[in-house]
PDB file of C-alpha atoms and ligand atoms in Angstrom:
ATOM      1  CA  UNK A   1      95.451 119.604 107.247  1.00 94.00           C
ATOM      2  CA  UNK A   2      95.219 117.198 110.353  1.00 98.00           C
ATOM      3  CA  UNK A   3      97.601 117.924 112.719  1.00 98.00           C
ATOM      4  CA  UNK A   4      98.499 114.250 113.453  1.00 98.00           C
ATOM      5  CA  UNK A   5      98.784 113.499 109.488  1.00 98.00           C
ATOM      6  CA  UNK A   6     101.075 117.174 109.554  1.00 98.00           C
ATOM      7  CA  UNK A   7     103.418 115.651 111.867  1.00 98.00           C
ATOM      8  CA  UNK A   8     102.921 112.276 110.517  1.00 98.00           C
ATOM      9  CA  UNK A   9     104.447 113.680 107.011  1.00 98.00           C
ATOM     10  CA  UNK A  10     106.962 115.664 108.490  1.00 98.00           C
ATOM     11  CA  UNK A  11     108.189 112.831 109.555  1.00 98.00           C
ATOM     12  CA  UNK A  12     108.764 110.907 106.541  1.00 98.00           C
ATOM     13  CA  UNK A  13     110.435 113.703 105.455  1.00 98.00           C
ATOM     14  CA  UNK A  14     112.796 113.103 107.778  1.00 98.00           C
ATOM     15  CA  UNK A  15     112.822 109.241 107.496  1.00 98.00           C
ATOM     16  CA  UNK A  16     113.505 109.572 103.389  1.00 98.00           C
ATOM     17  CA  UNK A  17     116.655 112.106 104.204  1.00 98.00           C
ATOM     18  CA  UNK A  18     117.804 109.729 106.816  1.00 98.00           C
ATOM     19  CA  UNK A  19     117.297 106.613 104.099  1.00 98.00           C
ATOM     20  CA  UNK A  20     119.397 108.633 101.755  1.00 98.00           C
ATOM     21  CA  UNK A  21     122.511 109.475 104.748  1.00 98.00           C
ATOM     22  CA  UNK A  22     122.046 105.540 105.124  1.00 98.00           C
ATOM     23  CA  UNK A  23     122.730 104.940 101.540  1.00 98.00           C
ATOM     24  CA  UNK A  24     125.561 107.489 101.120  1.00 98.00           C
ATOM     25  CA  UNK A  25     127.106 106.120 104.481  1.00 98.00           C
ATOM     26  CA  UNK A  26     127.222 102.399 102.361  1.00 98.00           C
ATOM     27  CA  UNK A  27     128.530 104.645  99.364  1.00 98.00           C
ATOM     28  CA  UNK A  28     131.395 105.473 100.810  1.00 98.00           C
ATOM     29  CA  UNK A  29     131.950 102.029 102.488  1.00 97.00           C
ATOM     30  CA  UNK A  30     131.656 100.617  99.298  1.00 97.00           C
ATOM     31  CA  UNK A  31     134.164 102.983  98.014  1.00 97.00           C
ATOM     32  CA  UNK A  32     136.733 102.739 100.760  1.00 96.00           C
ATOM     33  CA  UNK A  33     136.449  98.818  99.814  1.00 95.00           C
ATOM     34  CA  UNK A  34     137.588  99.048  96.418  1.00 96.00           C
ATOM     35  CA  UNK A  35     133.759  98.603  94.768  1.00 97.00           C
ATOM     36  CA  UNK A  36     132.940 101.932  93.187  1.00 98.00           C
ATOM     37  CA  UNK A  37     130.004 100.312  90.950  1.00 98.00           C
ATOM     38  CA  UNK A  38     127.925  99.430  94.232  1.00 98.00           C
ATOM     39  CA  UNK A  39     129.621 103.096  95.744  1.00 98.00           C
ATOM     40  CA  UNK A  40     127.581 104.619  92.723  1.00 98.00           C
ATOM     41  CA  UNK A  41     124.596 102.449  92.812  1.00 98.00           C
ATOM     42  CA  UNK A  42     124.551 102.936  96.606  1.00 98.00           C
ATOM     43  CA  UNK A  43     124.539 106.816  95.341  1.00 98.00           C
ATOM     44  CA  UNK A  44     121.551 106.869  93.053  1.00 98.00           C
ATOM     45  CA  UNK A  45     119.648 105.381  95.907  1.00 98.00           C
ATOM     46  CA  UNK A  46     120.698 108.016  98.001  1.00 98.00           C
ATOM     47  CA  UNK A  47     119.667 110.485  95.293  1.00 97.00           C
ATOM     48  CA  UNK A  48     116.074 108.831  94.948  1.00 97.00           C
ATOM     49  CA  UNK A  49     115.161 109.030  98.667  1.00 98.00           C
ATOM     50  CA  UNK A  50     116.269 112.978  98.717  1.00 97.00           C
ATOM     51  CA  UNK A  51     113.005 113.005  95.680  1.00 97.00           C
ATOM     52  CA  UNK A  52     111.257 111.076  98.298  1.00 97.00           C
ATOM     53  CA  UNK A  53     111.861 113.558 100.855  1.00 97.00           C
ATOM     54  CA  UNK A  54     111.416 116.901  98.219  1.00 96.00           C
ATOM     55  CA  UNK A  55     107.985 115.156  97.261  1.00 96.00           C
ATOM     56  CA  UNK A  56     106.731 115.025 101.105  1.00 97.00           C
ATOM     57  CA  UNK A  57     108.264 118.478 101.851  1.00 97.00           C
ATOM     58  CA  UNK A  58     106.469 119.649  98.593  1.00 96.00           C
ATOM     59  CA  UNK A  59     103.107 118.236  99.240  1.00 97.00           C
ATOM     60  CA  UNK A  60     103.034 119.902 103.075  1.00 98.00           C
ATOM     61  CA  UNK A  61     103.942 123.179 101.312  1.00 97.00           C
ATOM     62  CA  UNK A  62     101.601 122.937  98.543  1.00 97.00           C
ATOM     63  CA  UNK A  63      98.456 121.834 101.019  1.00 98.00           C
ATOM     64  CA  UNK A  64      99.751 124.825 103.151  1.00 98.00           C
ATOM     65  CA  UNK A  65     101.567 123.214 106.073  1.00 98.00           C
ATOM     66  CA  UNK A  66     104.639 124.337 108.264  1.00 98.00           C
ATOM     67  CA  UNK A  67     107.232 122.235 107.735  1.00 98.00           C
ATOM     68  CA  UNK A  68     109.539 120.505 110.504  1.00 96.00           C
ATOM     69  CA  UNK A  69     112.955 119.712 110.104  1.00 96.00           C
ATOM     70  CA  UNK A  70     114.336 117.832 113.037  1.00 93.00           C
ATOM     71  CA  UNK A  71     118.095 116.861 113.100  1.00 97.00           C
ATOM     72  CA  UNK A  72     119.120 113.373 110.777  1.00 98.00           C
ATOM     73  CA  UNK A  73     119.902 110.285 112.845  1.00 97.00           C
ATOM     74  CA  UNK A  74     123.888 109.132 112.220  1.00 97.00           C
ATOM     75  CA  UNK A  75     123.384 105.708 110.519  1.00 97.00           C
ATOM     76  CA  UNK A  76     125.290 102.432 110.713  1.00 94.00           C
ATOM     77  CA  UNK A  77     129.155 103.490 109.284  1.00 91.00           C
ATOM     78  CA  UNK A  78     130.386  99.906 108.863  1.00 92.00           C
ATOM     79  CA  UNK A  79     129.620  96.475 107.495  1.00 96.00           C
ATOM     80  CA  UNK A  80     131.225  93.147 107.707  1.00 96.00           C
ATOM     81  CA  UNK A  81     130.283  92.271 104.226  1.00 96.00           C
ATOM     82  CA  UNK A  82     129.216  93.045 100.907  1.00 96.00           C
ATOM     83  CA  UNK A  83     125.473  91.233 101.124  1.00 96.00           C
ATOM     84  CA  UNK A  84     125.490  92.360 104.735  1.00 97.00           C
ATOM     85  CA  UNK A  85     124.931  95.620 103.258  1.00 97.00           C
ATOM     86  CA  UNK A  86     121.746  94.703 101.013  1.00 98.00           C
ATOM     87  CA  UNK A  87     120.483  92.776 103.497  1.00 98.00           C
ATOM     88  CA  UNK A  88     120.204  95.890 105.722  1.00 98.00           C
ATOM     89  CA  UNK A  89     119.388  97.920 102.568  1.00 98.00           C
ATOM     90  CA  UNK A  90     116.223  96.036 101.927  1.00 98.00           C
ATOM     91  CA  UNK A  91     115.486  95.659 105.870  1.00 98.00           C
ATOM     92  CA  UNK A  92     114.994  99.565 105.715  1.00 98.00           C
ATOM     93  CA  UNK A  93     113.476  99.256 102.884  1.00 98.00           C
ATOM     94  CA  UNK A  94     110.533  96.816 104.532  1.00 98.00           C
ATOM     95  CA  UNK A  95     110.721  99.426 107.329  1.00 98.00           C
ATOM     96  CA  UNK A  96     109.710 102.495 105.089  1.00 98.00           C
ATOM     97  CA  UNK A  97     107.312 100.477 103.372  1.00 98.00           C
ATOM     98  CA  UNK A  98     105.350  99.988 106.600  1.00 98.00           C
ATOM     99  CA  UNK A  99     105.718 103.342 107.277  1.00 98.00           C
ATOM    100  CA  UNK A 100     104.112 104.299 103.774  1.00 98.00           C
ATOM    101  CA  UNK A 101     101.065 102.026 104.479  1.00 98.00           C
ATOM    102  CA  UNK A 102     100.673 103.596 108.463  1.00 98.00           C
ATOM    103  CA  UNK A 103     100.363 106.793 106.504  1.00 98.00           C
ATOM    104  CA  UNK A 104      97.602 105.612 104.381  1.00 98.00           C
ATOM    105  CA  UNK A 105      95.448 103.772 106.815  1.00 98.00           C
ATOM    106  CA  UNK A 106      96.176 107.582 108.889  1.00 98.00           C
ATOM    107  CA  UNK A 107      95.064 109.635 105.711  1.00 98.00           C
ATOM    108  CA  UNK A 108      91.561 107.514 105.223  1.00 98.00           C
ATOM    109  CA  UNK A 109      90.958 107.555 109.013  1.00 98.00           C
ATOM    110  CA  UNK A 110      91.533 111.259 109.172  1.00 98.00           C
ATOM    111  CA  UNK A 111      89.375 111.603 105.870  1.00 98.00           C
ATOM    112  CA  UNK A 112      91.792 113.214 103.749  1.00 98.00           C
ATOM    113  CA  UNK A 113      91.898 111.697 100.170  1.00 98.00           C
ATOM    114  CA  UNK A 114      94.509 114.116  98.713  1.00 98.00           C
ATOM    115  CA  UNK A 115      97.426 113.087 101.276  1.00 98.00           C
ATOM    116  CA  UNK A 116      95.755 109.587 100.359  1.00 98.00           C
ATOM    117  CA  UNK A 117      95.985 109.798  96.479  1.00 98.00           C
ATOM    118  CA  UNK A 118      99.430 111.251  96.855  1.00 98.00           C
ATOM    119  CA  UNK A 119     100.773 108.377  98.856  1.00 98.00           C
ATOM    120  CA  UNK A 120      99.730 106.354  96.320  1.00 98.00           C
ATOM    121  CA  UNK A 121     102.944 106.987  94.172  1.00 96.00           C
ATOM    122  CA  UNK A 122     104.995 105.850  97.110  1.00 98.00           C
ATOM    123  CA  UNK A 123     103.100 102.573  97.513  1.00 98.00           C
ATOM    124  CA  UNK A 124     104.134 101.588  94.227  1.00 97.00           C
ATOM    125  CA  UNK A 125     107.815 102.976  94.446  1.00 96.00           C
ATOM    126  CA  UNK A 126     108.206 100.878  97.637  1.00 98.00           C
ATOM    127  CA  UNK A 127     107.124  97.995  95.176  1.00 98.00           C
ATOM    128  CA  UNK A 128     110.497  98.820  93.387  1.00 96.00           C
ATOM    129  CA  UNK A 129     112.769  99.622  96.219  1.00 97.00           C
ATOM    130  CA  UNK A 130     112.183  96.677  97.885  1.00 98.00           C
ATOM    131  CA  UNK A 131     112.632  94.385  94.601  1.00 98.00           C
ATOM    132  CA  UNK A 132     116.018  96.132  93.834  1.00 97.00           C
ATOM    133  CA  UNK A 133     117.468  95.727  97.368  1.00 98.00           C
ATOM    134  CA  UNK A 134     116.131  92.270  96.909  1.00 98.00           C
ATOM    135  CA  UNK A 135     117.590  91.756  93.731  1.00 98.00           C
ATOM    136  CA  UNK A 136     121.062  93.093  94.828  1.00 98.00           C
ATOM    137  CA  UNK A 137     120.924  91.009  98.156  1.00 98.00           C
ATOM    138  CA  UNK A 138     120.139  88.054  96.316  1.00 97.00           C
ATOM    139  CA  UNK A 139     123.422  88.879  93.328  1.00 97.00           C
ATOM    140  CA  UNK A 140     125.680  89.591  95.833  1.00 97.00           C
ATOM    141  CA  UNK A 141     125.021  86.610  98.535  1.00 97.00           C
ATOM    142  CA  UNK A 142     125.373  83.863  95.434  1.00 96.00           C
ATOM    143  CA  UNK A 143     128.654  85.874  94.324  1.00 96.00           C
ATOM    144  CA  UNK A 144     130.622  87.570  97.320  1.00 92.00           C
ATOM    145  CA  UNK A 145     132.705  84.130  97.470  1.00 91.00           C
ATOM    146  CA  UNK A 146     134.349  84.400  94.375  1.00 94.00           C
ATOM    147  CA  UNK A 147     136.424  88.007  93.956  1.00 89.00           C
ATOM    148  CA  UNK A 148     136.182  87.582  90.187  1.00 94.00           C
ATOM    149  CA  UNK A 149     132.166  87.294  89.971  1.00 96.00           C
ATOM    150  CA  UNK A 150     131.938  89.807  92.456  1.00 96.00           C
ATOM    151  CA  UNK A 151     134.150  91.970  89.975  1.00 96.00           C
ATOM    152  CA  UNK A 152     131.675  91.822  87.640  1.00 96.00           C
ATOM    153  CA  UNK A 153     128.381  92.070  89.435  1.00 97.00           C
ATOM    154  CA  UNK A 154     130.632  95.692  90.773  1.00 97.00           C
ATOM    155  CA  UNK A 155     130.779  96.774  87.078  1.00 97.00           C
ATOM    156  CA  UNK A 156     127.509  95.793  86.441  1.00 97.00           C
ATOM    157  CA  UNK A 157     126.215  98.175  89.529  1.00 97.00           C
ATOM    158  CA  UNK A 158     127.920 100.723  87.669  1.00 97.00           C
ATOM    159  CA  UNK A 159     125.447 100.916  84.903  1.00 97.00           C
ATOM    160  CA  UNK A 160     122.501 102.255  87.358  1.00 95.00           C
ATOM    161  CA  UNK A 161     121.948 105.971  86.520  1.00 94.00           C
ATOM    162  CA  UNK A 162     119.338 108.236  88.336  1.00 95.00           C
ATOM    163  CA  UNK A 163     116.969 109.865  86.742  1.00 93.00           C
ATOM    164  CA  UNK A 164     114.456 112.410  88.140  1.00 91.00           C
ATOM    165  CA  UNK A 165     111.081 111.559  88.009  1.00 86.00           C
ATOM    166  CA  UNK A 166     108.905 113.460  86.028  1.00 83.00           C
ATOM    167  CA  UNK A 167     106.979 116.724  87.347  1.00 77.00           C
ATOM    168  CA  UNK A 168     109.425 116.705  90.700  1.00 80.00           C
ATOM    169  CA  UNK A 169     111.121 119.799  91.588  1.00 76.00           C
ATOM    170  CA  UNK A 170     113.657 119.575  94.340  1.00 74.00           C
TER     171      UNK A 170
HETATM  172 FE1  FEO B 201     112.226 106.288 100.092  1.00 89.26          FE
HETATM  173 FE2  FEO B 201     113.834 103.724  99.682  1.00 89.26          FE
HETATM  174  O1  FEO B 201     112.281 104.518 100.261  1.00 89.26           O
END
């Protein structure tokens, strides 16, 4: 493989396991604030983005490449508010999403239409991730006034299981 597009996916590795310390880091916010249906929501994302990271570190394997596992940048710890917390959830979100499509336009400069075809999952999963961090930011913001509506929209969070996608082995 290229050894820019090499390094290039070893470090989305490292971006999607530092998306999921983000997540678990508003996890445990959320559960030290008394909202354990956003805590576990907040942990299925967390879950997703370490299949984010298996898939990269996967792929480099598979296509023969070393891979590189630099240390996992501390995120943000605390949060003034509720929709403070999606908002920054689907900021990231925009931010790996533009990381996705720099990895593209590197894969069809370098000529290398496997890496290519196998981004192409991600493209549409960041489709999805940034729609749910949308959709939560959007909940939360029209509800975080009102305790008892914010109650509910915490129980309804609850309801979000993960499930692994099919053919991934982590
Ligand atoms: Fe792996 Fe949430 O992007």
């Amino acid at each position: 493989m290229d050894k820019k597009m090499l390094a290039a996916l070893n470090d989305q590795v490292n971006a999607e396991f530092h998306s999921a310390y983000l997540y678990l880091a508003m996890s445990a916010h959320f559960e030290n604030i008394g909202l354990p249906g956003f805590a576990s929501w907040m942990k299925v994302q967390a879950q997703e983005e370490m299949v984010h990271a298996m898939k990269f570190f996967n792929f480099i394997l598979d296509r023969g490449g070393k891979v590189d596992l630099p240390a996992i940048e501390k995120p943000k710890g605390t949060w003034k508010s509720v929709s403070e917390m999606f908002a920054d959830a689907l900021e990231h979100e925009h931010y790996i999403t533009k990381r996705i499509h720099d990895l593209v336009a590197l894969a069809i400069k370098v000529n290398d239409p496997a890496t290519q075809s196998f981004l192409q999952w991600y493209v549409d999963e960041q489709v999805e991730e940034e729609k749910s961090a949308g959709d939560m930011l959007q909940k939360t913001r029209m509800v975080e006034k009102a305790p008892g509506a914010l109650y509910f929209v915490d129980r309804e969070a609850a309801a979000r299981v993960f499930t692994m996608p099919a053919g991934v082995t982590i």
